[in-house]
Coordinates of N, CA and C in Angstrom, one line a residue:
M1 N -3.8 10.2 -8.5 CA -4.3 9.0 -7.8 C -4.1 9.1 -6.3
S2 N -5.1 8.7 -5.5 CA -4.9 8.8 -4.1 C -3.9 7.8 -3.6
Q3 N -3.2 8.1 -2.5 CA -2.2 7.2 -2.0 C -2.9 6.0 -1.4
K4 N -2.2 4.9 -1.5 CA -2.7 3.6 -0.9 C -2.7 3.8 0.6
L5 N -3.7 3.2 1.2 CA -3.7 3.1 2.7 C -2.7 2.1 3.2
S6 N -1.9 2.5 4.2 CA -0.8 1.6 4.6 C -1.1 0.9 6.0
I7 N -0.8 -0.4 6.0 CA -1.0 -1.2 7.2 C 0.3 -1.8 7.6
L8 N 0.5 -1.8 8.9 CA 1.7 -2.5 9.5 C 1.1 -3.8 10.0
L9 N 1.6 -4.9 9.5 CA 1.2 -6.3 10.0 C 2.3 -6.9 10.8
V10 N 1.9 -7.1 12.1 CA 2.9 -7.7 13.1 C 2.4 -9.0 13.5
E11 N 3.0 -10.1 12.9 CA 2.6 -11.5 13.2 C 3.8 -12.4 13.0
D12 N 4.1 -13.2 14.0 CA 5.4 -14.0 13.9 C 5.1 -15.4 13.3
E13 N 3.8 -15.7 13.1 CA 3.5 -17.0 12.6 C 3.5 -16.9 11.0
E14 N 4.5 -17.4 10.3 CA 4.7 -17.0 8.9 C 3.6 -17.4 8.0
N15 N 2.9 -18.5 8.1 CA 1.9 -18.9 7.2 C 0.7 -17.9 7.3
L16 N 0.3 -17.6 8.6 CA -0.8 -16.7 8.8 C -0.4 -15.3 8.3
H17 N 0.9 -14.9 8.6 CA 1.4 -13.6 8.1 C 1.2 -13.5 6.6
E18 N 1.7 -14.5 5.9 CA 1.6 -14.4 4.4 C 0.1 -14.4 3.9
A19 N -0.7 -15.2 4.6 CA -2.1 -15.2 4.1 C -2.8 -13.9 4.4
L20 N -2.5 -13.3 5.5 CA -3.1 -12.0 5.8 C -2.6 -10.9 4.9
R21 N -1.2 -10.9 4.7 CA -0.6 -9.9 3.8 C -1.2 -10.0 2.4
L22 N -1.3 -11.2 1.9 CA -1.9 -11.4 0.5 C -3.3 -10.9 0.4
N23 N -4.1 -11.2 1.4 CA -5.5 -10.7 1.4 C -5.7 -9.2 1.5
L24 N -4.8 -8.7 2.4 CA -4.9 -7.2 2.5 C -4.4 -6.5 1.3
E25 N -3.4 -7.1 0.6 CA -2.9 -6.5 -0.6 C -4.0 -6.6 -1.7
L26 N -4.7 -7.7 -1.7 CA -5.8 -7.9 -2.7 C -6.9 -6.8 -2.5
E27 N -7.0 -6.4 -1.2 CA -8.0 -5.3 -0.9 C -7.5 -4.0 -1.3
G28 N -6.3 -3.9 -1.7 CA -5.7 -2.6 -2.2 C -4.9 -1.9 -1.1
Y29 N -4.6 -2.5 0.0 CA -3.8 -1.9 1.0 C -2.3 -2.1 0.7
E30 N -1.5 -1.2 1.2 CA 0.0 -1.4 1.1 C 0.4 -1.9 2.5
V31 N 1.1 -3.1 2.5 CA 1.4 -3.8 3.7 C 2.9 -3.8 4.0
T32 N 3.2 -3.4 5.2 CA 4.6 -3.5 5.7 C 4.6 -4.6 6.8
S33 N 5.6 -5.4 6.7 CA 5.7 -6.6 7.6 C 6.6 -6.4 8.8
A34 N 6.2 -6.9 10.0 CA 7.2 -7.0 11.1 C 6.9 -8.3 11.8
Y35 N 7.9 -8.9 12.3 CA 7.7 -10.3 12.9 C 8.0 -10.3 14.4
D36 N 8.4 -9.2 15.0 CA 8.5 -9.2 16.4 C 8.2 -7.8 16.9
G37 N 8.1 -7.7 18.3 CA 7.7 -6.4 18.9 C 8.6 -5.2 18.6
A38 N 9.9 -5.6 18.8 CA 11.0 -4.5 18.6 C 11.0 -4.0 17.2
Q39 N 10.8 -4.9 16.2 CA 10.8 -4.5 14.8 C 9.6 -3.6 14.6
A40 N 8.4 -4.0 15.2 CA 7.2 -3.2 15.0 C 7.4 -1.8 15.5
L41 N 8.0 -1.6 16.7 CA 8.2 -0.3 17.3 C 9.1 0.6 16.4
E42 N 10.1 -0.1 15.9 CA 11.1 0.6 15.0 C 10.3 1.2 13.8
K43 N 9.5 0.4 13.2 CA 8.8 0.8 12.0 C 7.8 1.9 12.3
V44 N 7.1 1.8 13.4 CA 6.1 2.8 13.8 C 6.8 4.2 14.0
A45 N 8.1 4.1 14.5 CA 8.8 5.4 14.8 C 9.3 6.1 13.5
S46 N 9.4 5.3 12.4 CA 9.9 5.9 11.2 C 9.0 6.0 10.0
E47 N 7.8 5.4 10.2 CA 6.8 5.5 9.1 C 5.4 5.8 9.5
Y48 N 4.6 6.2 8.6 CA 3.2 6.5 8.9 C 2.4 5.3 8.5
F49 N 1.4 4.9 9.4 CA 0.5 3.8 9.1 C -0.9 4.3 9.3
D50 N -1.8 3.8 8.5 CA -3.3 4.0 8.7 C -3.9 3.1 9.7
L51 N -3.2 1.9 9.9 CA -3.7 0.9 10.9 C -2.6 -0.1 11.2
I52 N -2.6 -0.6 12.4 CA -1.7 -1.7 12.8 C -2.5 -2.9 13.2
I53 N -2.1 -4.1 12.6 CA -2.7 -5.4 13.0 C -1.6 -6.1 13.8
L54 N -1.9 -6.4 15.0 CA -0.9 -6.8 16.0 C -1.2 -8.0 16.7
D55 N -0.3 -9.0 16.6 CA -0.5 -10.3 17.4 C -0.1 -10.0 18.8
V56 N -0.7 -10.7 19.8 CA -0.3 -10.5 21.2 C 0.9 -11.3 21.5
M57 N 1.0 -12.5 21.1 CA 2.2 -13.4 21.4 C 3.3 -13.1 20.4
L58 N 4.2 -12.3 20.8 CA 5.3 -11.9 19.9 C 6.7 -12.1 20.6
P59 N 7.7 -12.4 19.8 CA 9.1 -12.4 20.4 C 9.5 -10.9 20.6
E60 N 10.5 -10.7 21.5 CA 11.1 -9.4 21.8 C 10.2 -8.6 22.7
A61 N 9.0 -8.2 22.2 CA 8.1 -7.4 23.1 C 6.7 -7.9 22.7
D62 N 5.8 -8.2 23.6 CA 4.5 -8.7 23.2 C 3.6 -7.5 22.8
G63 N 2.5 -7.9 22.2 CA 1.6 -7.0 21.5 C 1.0 -5.9 22.5
I64 N 0.8 -6.3 23.8 CA 0.3 -5.4 24.8 C 1.3 -4.3 25.0
H65 N 2.6 -4.7 25.2 CA 3.7 -3.8 25.5 C 3.8 -2.8 24.2
V66 N 3.7 -3.4 23.1 CA 3.9 -2.6 21.8 C 2.8 -1.5 21.8
T67 N 1.5 -2.0 22.1 CA 0.4 -1.0 22.1 C 0.6 0.1 23.1
E68 N 1.0 -0.3 24.3 CA 1.2 0.7 25.3 C 2.3 1.7 24.9
T69 N 3.4 1.2 24.3 CA 4.5 2.1 23.9 C 4.1 3.1 22.8
I70 N 3.3 2.6 21.9 CA 2.8 3.4 20.8 C 1.9 4.5 21.4
R71 N 1.0 4.2 22.3 CA 0.2 5.2 22.9 C 0.9 6.2 23.8
V72 N 2.0 5.8 24.5 CA 2.8 6.7 25.3 C 3.4 7.7 24.4
R73 N 3.7 7.3 23.2 CA 4.4 8.2 22.2 C 3.4 9.2 21.6
N74 N 2.1 9.1 22.1 CA 1.1 10.0 21.5 C 0.7 9.7 20.1
N75 N 0.9 8.5 19.7 CA 0.5 8.1 18.3 C -0.9 7.4 18.4
E76 N -1.8 8.0 17.7 CA -3.2 7.6 17.8 C -3.6 6.6 16.7
V77 N -2.6 6.0 16.0 CA -2.9 5.1 14.9 C -3.8 4.0 15.4
P78 N -4.9 3.6 14.6 CA -5.8 2.5 15.1 C -5.0 1.2 15.2
I79 N -5.3 0.4 16.3 CA -4.6 -0.9 16.5 C -5.7 -2.0 16.6
L80 N -5.5 -3.0 15.8 CA -6.4 -4.2 15.9 C -5.5 -5.3 16.4
I81 N -5.9 -5.8 17.6 CA -5.1 -6.9 18.2 C -5.6 -8.3 17.8
L82 N -4.7 -9.2 17.5 CA -5.1 -10.6 17.3 C -4.6 -11.4 18.4
S83 N -5.4 -12.3 18.9 CA -4.9 -13.2 20.0 C -5.4 -14.6 20.0
A84 N -4.5 -15.5 20.3 CA -4.9 -16.9 20.4 C -5.6 -17.2 21.7
K85 N -5.5 -16.2 22.6 CA -6.1 -16.4 23.9 C -7.6 -15.9 23.9
N86 N -8.5 -16.8 24.3 CA -9.9 -16.3 24.2 C -10.4 -16.0 25.6
N87 N -9.6 -15.4 26.5 CA -10.3 -15.1 27.8 C -10.4 -13.6 27.9
S88 N -11.5 -13.2 28.6 CA -11.9 -11.8 28.5 C -10.9 -10.9 29.2
S89 N -10.1 -11.4 30.2 CA -9.2 -10.5 30.9 C -8.1 -10.0 29.9
D90 N -7.7 -10.9 29.0 CA -6.7 -10.4 28.0 C -7.2 -9.4 27.1
K91 N -8.5 -9.6 26.7 CA -9.2 -8.6 25.8 C -9.3 -7.3 26.5
V92 N -9.7 -7.3 27.8 CA -9.9 -6.1 28.5 C -8.5 -5.4 28.7
L93 N -7.4 -6.1 28.9 CA -6.1 -5.5 29.1 C -5.7 -4.9 27.8
G94 N -5.9 -5.6 26.7 CA -5.5 -5.0 25.4 C -6.2 -3.7 25.1
L95 N -7.5 -3.7 25.3 CA -8.3 -2.5 25.1 C -7.9 -1.4 26.1
K96 N -7.6 -1.8 27.3 CA -7.2 -0.8 28.3 C -5.9 -0.1 27.9
K97 N -5.0 -0.9 27.4 CA -3.7 -0.3 27.0 C -3.8 0.5 25.7
G98 N -4.9 0.6 25.1 CA -5.1 1.5 23.9 C -5.4 0.8 22.6
A99 N -5.6 -0.5 22.6 CA -6.1 -1.1 21.3 C -7.5 -0.6 21.0
D100 N -7.8 -0.6 19.7 CA -9.1 -0.1 19.3 C -10.1 -1.3 19.1
D101 N -9.5 -2.5 18.8 CA -10.4 -3.6 18.5 C -9.6 -4.9 18.8
Y102 N -10.2 -6.0 19.0 CA -9.6 -7.2 19.4 C -10.3 -8.4 18.8
M103 N -9.5 -9.3 18.1 CA -10.1 -10.5 17.6 C -9.3 -11.7 18.0
T104 N -10.1 -12.8 18.3 CA -9.4 -14.0 18.8 C -9.2 -15.0 17.6
K105 N -8.1 -15.7 17.6 CA -7.9 -16.7 16.5 C -8.6 -18.0 16.9
P106 N -9.0 -18.8 16.0 CA -9.1 -18.5 14.5 C -10.2 -17.5 14.3
F107 N -10.0 -16.7 13.3 CA -11.1 -15.7 13.0 C -11.5 -15.8 11.5
N108 N -12.7 -15.2 11.3 CA -13.2 -15.2 9.9 C -12.5 -14.1 9.2
L109 N -11.9 -14.4 8.0 CA -11.1 -13.4 7.3 C -12.0 -12.3 6.8
E110 N -13.2 -12.6 6.3 CA -14.0 -11.5 5.9 C -14.4 -10.5 7.0
E111 N -14.6 -11.0 8.2 CA -14.9 -10.2 9.3 C -13.6 -9.3 9.6
L112 N -12.5 -9.9 9.6 CA -11.2 -9.1 9.8 C -11.1 -8.0 8.8
L113 N -11.3 -8.2 7.6 CA -11.2 -7.2 6.5 C -12.2 -6.1 6.7
L114 N -13.4 -6.5 7.2 CA -14.5 -5.5 7.5 C -14.1 -4.6 8.6
R115 N -13.5 -5.2 9.7 CA -13.1 -4.4 10.8 C -12.0 -3.5 10.5
V116 N -11.1 -4.0 9.7 CA -9.9 -3.1 9.2 C -10.5 -1.9 8.5
H117 N -11.4 -2.1 7.6 CA -12.0 -1.0 6.8 C -12.7 0.0 7.8
K118 N -13.5 -0.6 8.7 CA -14.2 0.3 9.6 C -13.3 1.1 10.5
L119 N -12.2 0.5 11.0 CA -11.3 1.2 11.9 C -10.6 2.4 11.2
I120 N -10.2 2.1 9.9 CA -9.6 3.1 9.1 C -10.5 4.3 8.8
E121 N -11.8 3.9 8.4 CA -12.8 5.0 8.2 C -13.1 5.8 9.4
K122 N -13.2 5.2 10.5 CA -13.5 5.9 11.8 C -12.4 6.9 12.1
N123 N -11.2 6.4 11.9 CA -10.0 7.2 12.2 C -9.9 8.4 11.3
K124 N -10.3 8.2 10.0 CA -10.2 9.3 9.0 C -11.2 10.4 9.4
K125 N -12.4 10.0 9.8 CA -13.4 10.9 10.3 C -12.9 11.8 11.4
L126 N -12.3 11.1 12.4 CA -11.7 11.8 13.5 C -10.7 12.8 13.1
Q127 N -9.9 12.4 12.1 CA -8.8 13.3 11.7 C -9.2 14.5 10.9
D128 N -10.3 14.3 10.2 CA -10.8 15.4 9.4 C -11.5 16.5 10.3
K129 N -10.6 17.4 10.8 CA -11.1 18.4 11.6 C -12.0 19.4 10.8
E130 N -12.6 20.3 11.5 CA -13.4 21.3 10.8 C -12.5 22.0 9.8
T131 N -12.9 22.1 8.5 CA -11.9 22.7 7.6 C -12.1 24.2 7.5
V132 N -11.1 24.9 7.2 CA -11.2 26.4 7.1 C -11.4 26.6 5.6
G133 N -12.0 27.8 5.3 CA -12.3 28.1 3.9 C -11.0 28.5 3.2
N134 N -11.2 29.2 2.0 CA -10.0 29.5 1.2 C -9.2 30.7 1.9
T135 N -9.9 31.5 2.7 CA -9.2 32.6 3.3 C -9.3 32.5 4.8
Y136 N -8.4 33.1 5.5 CA -8.4 33.0 7.0 C -7.6 34.2 7.6
S137 N -8.2 34.8 8.6 CA -7.5 35.9 9.3 C -7.1 35.6 10.7
F138 N -6.0 36.0 11.1 CA -5.6 35.9 12.5 C -4.7 37.1 12.9
G139 N -5.0 37.8 14.0 CA -4.3 39.0 14.4 C -4.5 40.0 13.2
K140 N -3.4 40.5 12.7 CA -3.5 41.5 11.6 C -3.0 40.8 10.3
N141 N -3.1 39.5 10.3 CA -2.6 38.7 9.1 C -3.8 38.1 8.4
Q142 N -3.7 38.1 7.1 CA -4.8 37.5 6.2 C -4.1 36.5 5.3
V143 N -4.7 35.3 5.2 CA -4.1 34.3 4.3 C -5.1 33.8 3.3
D144 N -4.7 33.7 2.1 CA -5.5 33.2 1.0 C -4.8 31.9 0.6
F145 N -5.4 30.7 1.0 CA -4.7 29.4 0.7 C -4.8 29.1 -0.7
K146 N -5.9 29.4 -1.4 CA -6.0 29.1 -2.8 C -5.0 29.9 -3.7
A147 N -4.9 31.1 -3.4 CA -4.0 32.0 -4.2 C -2.5 31.8 -3.7
Q148 N -2.4 31.1 -2.6 CA -1.0 30.9 -2.0 C -0.3 32.2 -1.7
E149 N -1.1 33.1 -1.1 CA -0.5 34.3 -0.7 C -1.1 34.8 0.6
A150 N -0.3 35.7 1.3 CA -0.8 36.3 2.5 C -0.4 37.7 2.6
V151 N -1.2 38.5 3.5 CA -0.8 39.8 3.7 C -0.6 39.9 5.2
N152 N 0.6 40.4 5.6 CA 1.0 40.3 7.0 C 0.6 41.6 7.8
K153 N 1.0 41.7 9.0 CA 0.6 42.9 9.9 C 1.1 44.2 9.3
N154 N 2.1 44.2 8.5 CA 2.6 45.5 8.0 C 2.0 45.8 6.6
G155 N 1.1 44.9 6.2 CA 0.5 45.1 4.9 C 1.3 44.6 3.7
E156 N 2.4 43.9 4.1 CA 3.2 43.3 3.0 C 2.6 42.1 2.4
K157 N 2.7 41.9 1.1 CA 2.2 40.7 0.5 C 3.3 39.6 0.5
I158 N 2.9 38.4 0.9 CA 3.8 37.3 0.9 C 3.4 36.2 0.0
Q159 N 4.2 35.8 -0.9 CA 3.9 34.6 -1.7 C 4.2 33.3 -1.0
L160 N 3.3 32.4 -0.9 CA 3.6 31.2 -0.1 C 3.8 30.1 -1.1
S161 N 4.7 29.1 -0.8 CA 4.9 28.0 -1.6 C 3.7 27.0 -1.4
K162 N 3.5 26.1 -2.2 CA 2.3 25.2 -2.1 C 2.4 24.4 -0.7
K163 N 3.6 24.0 -0.3 CA 3.8 23.3 0.9 C 3.6 24.2 2.1
E164 N 4.0 25.5 2.0 CA 3.8 26.4 3.1 C 2.3 26.6 3.3
A165 N 1.5 26.8 2.2 CA 0.1 26.9 2.3 C -0.6 25.7 2.9
M166 N -0.1 24.5 2.5 CA -0.7 23.3 3.0 C -0.4 23.1 4.5
L167 N 0.8 23.4 4.9 CA 1.2 23.3 6.3 C 0.4 24.3 7.2
L168 N 0.3 25.5 6.7 CA -0.4 26.6 7.4 C -1.9 26.2 7.6
K169 N -2.5 25.6 6.6 CA -3.9 25.2 6.6 C -4.0 24.0 7.6
L170 N -3.1 23.1 7.6 CA -3.2 21.9 8.5 C -3.1 22.4 9.9
L171 N -2.2 23.3 10.2 CA -2.0 23.8 11.6 C -3.2 24.6 12.1
I172 N -3.7 25.4 11.2 CA -4.9 26.2 11.6 C -6.1 25.4 11.8
E173 N -6.3 24.3 11.0 CA -7.5 23.5 11.1 C -7.4 22.7 12.4
N174 N -6.2 22.5 13.0 CA -6.1 21.8 14.2 C -5.7 22.8 15.3
K175 N -6.2 24.0 15.3 CA -5.7 25.1 16.2 C -5.8 24.7 17.6
N176 N -4.8 25.1 18.4 CA -4.7 24.8 19.8 C -4.4 23.4 20.1
E177 N -4.1 22.6 19.1 CA -3.8 21.2 19.3 C -2.4 20.9 18.7
V178 N -1.6 20.0 19.3 CA -0.3 19.7 18.7 C -0.6 18.7 17.6
V179 N 0.0 19.0 16.4 CA -0.1 18.1 15.2 C 1.2 17.4 15.2
P180 N 1.2 16.0 15.3 CA 2.4 15.2 15.3 C 3.2 15.4 14.0
R181 N 4.5 15.4 14.1 CA 5.3 15.6 12.9 C 5.0 14.5 11.8
E182 N 4.7 13.3 12.3 CA 4.4 12.2 11.4 C 3.2 12.6 10.5
K183 N 2.2 13.2 11.2 CA 1.0 13.5 10.4 C 1.3 14.7 9.4
I184 N 2.1 15.6 9.9 CA 2.5 16.7 9.0 C 3.2 16.2 7.7
L185 N 4.2 15.4 8.0 CA 5.0 14.9 6.8 C 4.2 14.0 5.9
Q186 N 3.2 13.3 6.5 CA 2.4 12.4 5.6 C 1.4 13.3 4.8
T187 N 0.8 14.3 5.5 CA -0.2 15.1 4.8 C 0.4 16.1 3.8
V188 N 1.5 16.8 4.3 CA 2.0 17.9 3.4 C 3.0 17.3 2.4
W189 N 3.9 16.4 2.9 CA 4.9 15.9 2.0 C 4.5 14.6 1.3
G190 N 3.6 13.9 1.9 CA 3.1 12.6 1.3 C 4.2 11.5 1.4
Y191 N 5.1 11.6 2.3 CA 6.1 10.6 2.5 C 5.6 9.5 3.4
N192 N 6.1 8.3 3.1 CA 5.8 7.2 4.1 C 7.1 7.1 5.0
V193 N 8.2 7.4 4.4 CA 9.4 7.4 5.3 C 9.9 8.9 5.2
Y194 N 10.2 9.4 6.4 CA 10.3 10.9 6.5 C 11.7 11.4 6.4
P195 N 11.8 12.7 5.9 CA 13.0 13.4 6.0 C 13.2 13.9 7.4
T196 N 14.2 14.8 7.6 CA 14.4 15.2 9.0 C 13.4 16.3 9.5
T197 N 13.3 16.4 10.8 CA 12.4 17.3 11.4 C 12.8 18.8 11.0
R198 N 14.1 18.9 10.7 CA 14.6 20.2 10.3 C 13.7 20.9 9.2
T199 N 13.3 20.0 8.3 CA 12.5 20.5 7.2 C 11.3 21.3 7.7
I200 N 10.5 20.7 8.7 CA 9.4 21.4 9.2 C 9.8 22.6 10.0
D201 N 10.9 22.5 10.8 CA 11.3 23.6 11.6 C 11.6 24.8 10.7
N202 N 12.1 24.7 9.6 CA 12.4 25.8 8.7 C 11.1 26.5 8.3
F203 N 10.1 25.7 8.0 CA 8.8 26.3 7.6 C 8.2 27.1 8.8
I204 N 8.3 26.5 10.0 CA 7.8 27.2 11.2 C 8.5 28.5 11.4
L205 N 9.9 28.5 11.2 CA 10.7 29.8 11.3 C 10.2 30.8 10.3
N206 N 9.9 30.3 9.1 CA 9.4 31.3 8.1 C 8.1 31.9 8.5
F207 N 7.2 31.0 9.0 CA 5.8 31.5 9.5 C 6.0 32.6 10.6
R208 N 7.0 32.4 11.4 CA 7.2 33.3 12.5 C 7.7 34.7 11.9
K209 N 8.6 34.6 10.9 CA 9.1 35.8 10.3 C 8.0 36.5 9.6
Y210 N 7.1 35.8 8.9 CA 6.0 36.4 8.2 C 5.0 37.1 9.1
F211 N 4.5 36.3 10.1 CA 3.3 36.6 10.8 C 3.4 37.1 12.3
E212 N 4.5 36.8 12.9 CA 4.6 37.2 14.4 C 5.1 38.6 14.5
E213 N 4.6 39.3 15.6 CA 5.1 40.6 16.0 C 6.6 40.5 16.3
D214 N 6.9 39.4 17.1 CA 8.3 39.2 17.5 C 8.6 37.7 17.3
S215 N 9.4 37.5 16.3 CA 9.6 36.1 15.9 C 10.3 35.2 17.0
R216 N 11.0 35.9 17.9 CA 11.7 35.1 19.0 C 10.7 34.8 20.1
N217 N 9.6 35.5 20.2 CA 8.6 35.2 21.2 C 7.2 35.0 20.5
P218 N 7.1 33.8 19.8 CA 5.9 33.6 19.0 C 4.7 33.5 19.8
I219 N 3.6 34.0 19.2 CA 2.2 33.8 19.8 C 1.5 32.7 19.1
Y220 N 1.7 32.6 17.8 CA 0.9 31.7 17.0 C 1.5 30.3 16.7
F221 N 2.8 30.4 16.4 CA 3.5 29.1 15.8 C 4.5 28.6 16.8
H222 N 4.2 27.3 17.3 CA 5.1 26.7 18.3 C 5.6 25.4 17.9
S223 N 6.8 25.1 18.3 CA 7.3 23.7 18.2 C 7.2 23.0 19.6
V224 N 6.7 21.8 19.6 CA 6.5 21.1 20.8 C 7.6 20.0 20.7
R225 N 8.6 20.1 21.5 CA 9.8 19.3 21.4 C 9.5 17.8 21.4
G226 N 10.0 17.1 20.3 CA 9.8 15.6 20.3 C 8.5 15.2 19.9
V227 N 7.5 16.1 19.7 CA 6.1 15.6 19.4 C 5.7 16.2 18.1
G228 N 5.6 17.5 18.0 CA 5.1 18.1 16.7 C 5.0 19.6 16.8
Y229 N 4.0 20.2 16.2 CA 3.9 21.6 16.0 C 2.5 22.0 16.3
K230 N 2.3 23.3 16.7 CA 1.0 23.8 17.1 C 0.8 25.2 16.7
Y231 N -0.4 25.5 16.2 CA -0.9 26.9 16.0 C -1.8 27.2 17.1
T232 N -1.5 28.3 17.8 CA -2.3 28.7 18.9 C -3.1 30.0 18.6
E233 N -4.3 30.0 19.1 CA -5.1 31.3 18.9 C -6.0 31.4 20.1
E234 N -6.1 32.6 20.6 CA -7.1 32.8 21.7 C -8.5 32.7 21.2
N235 N -9.3 32.0 21.9 CA -10.7 31.9 21.4 C -11.5 33.1 21.7

């Protein structure tokens, strides 16, 4: 069964919060609740979400500040802002700071659900990079993802675990781009709440041992401190 899509709902007005949560759950989404800006940022730092619905007027930190902070952290999660203010300068500011969509209260519930669906779909399309086939070569290495094995520069055969094969494929499909650790843990481990970064570090160390000429000076597999991991290949 495919995993439920997860939404972070950040709204401090309790009746509206409950009504939205109920309707989103009826649509089949998994909803996590936050009632102020600080709580929202805490949740975003420790969990993966497919979408955030964010009220502008919040205690602790307002929705605009929350949006800005999420974007500064390089998190590209789609953000739909809700606002009681109906003036265009607020809307422009919200979109400028990185929101993907903006709705003013009161809103039509069906329209909100439609926009939620569209934002998630659009984001999925962006995330699905060009996929590599079952086999892939780089340098003197050859990987067979399906058979979960590789042949390295010395002609040695390496058995890969399922997670190693998945991580390798994810990094190669996003070559020359940093893949955030949240995305790796969600895609490869399927967690919503993550284990330590150490877990991925160990996999990257293994890849260096398998495939690099000099594992201390890697050409292909890199850790980008505090952000994620990257597979590099000269075009």
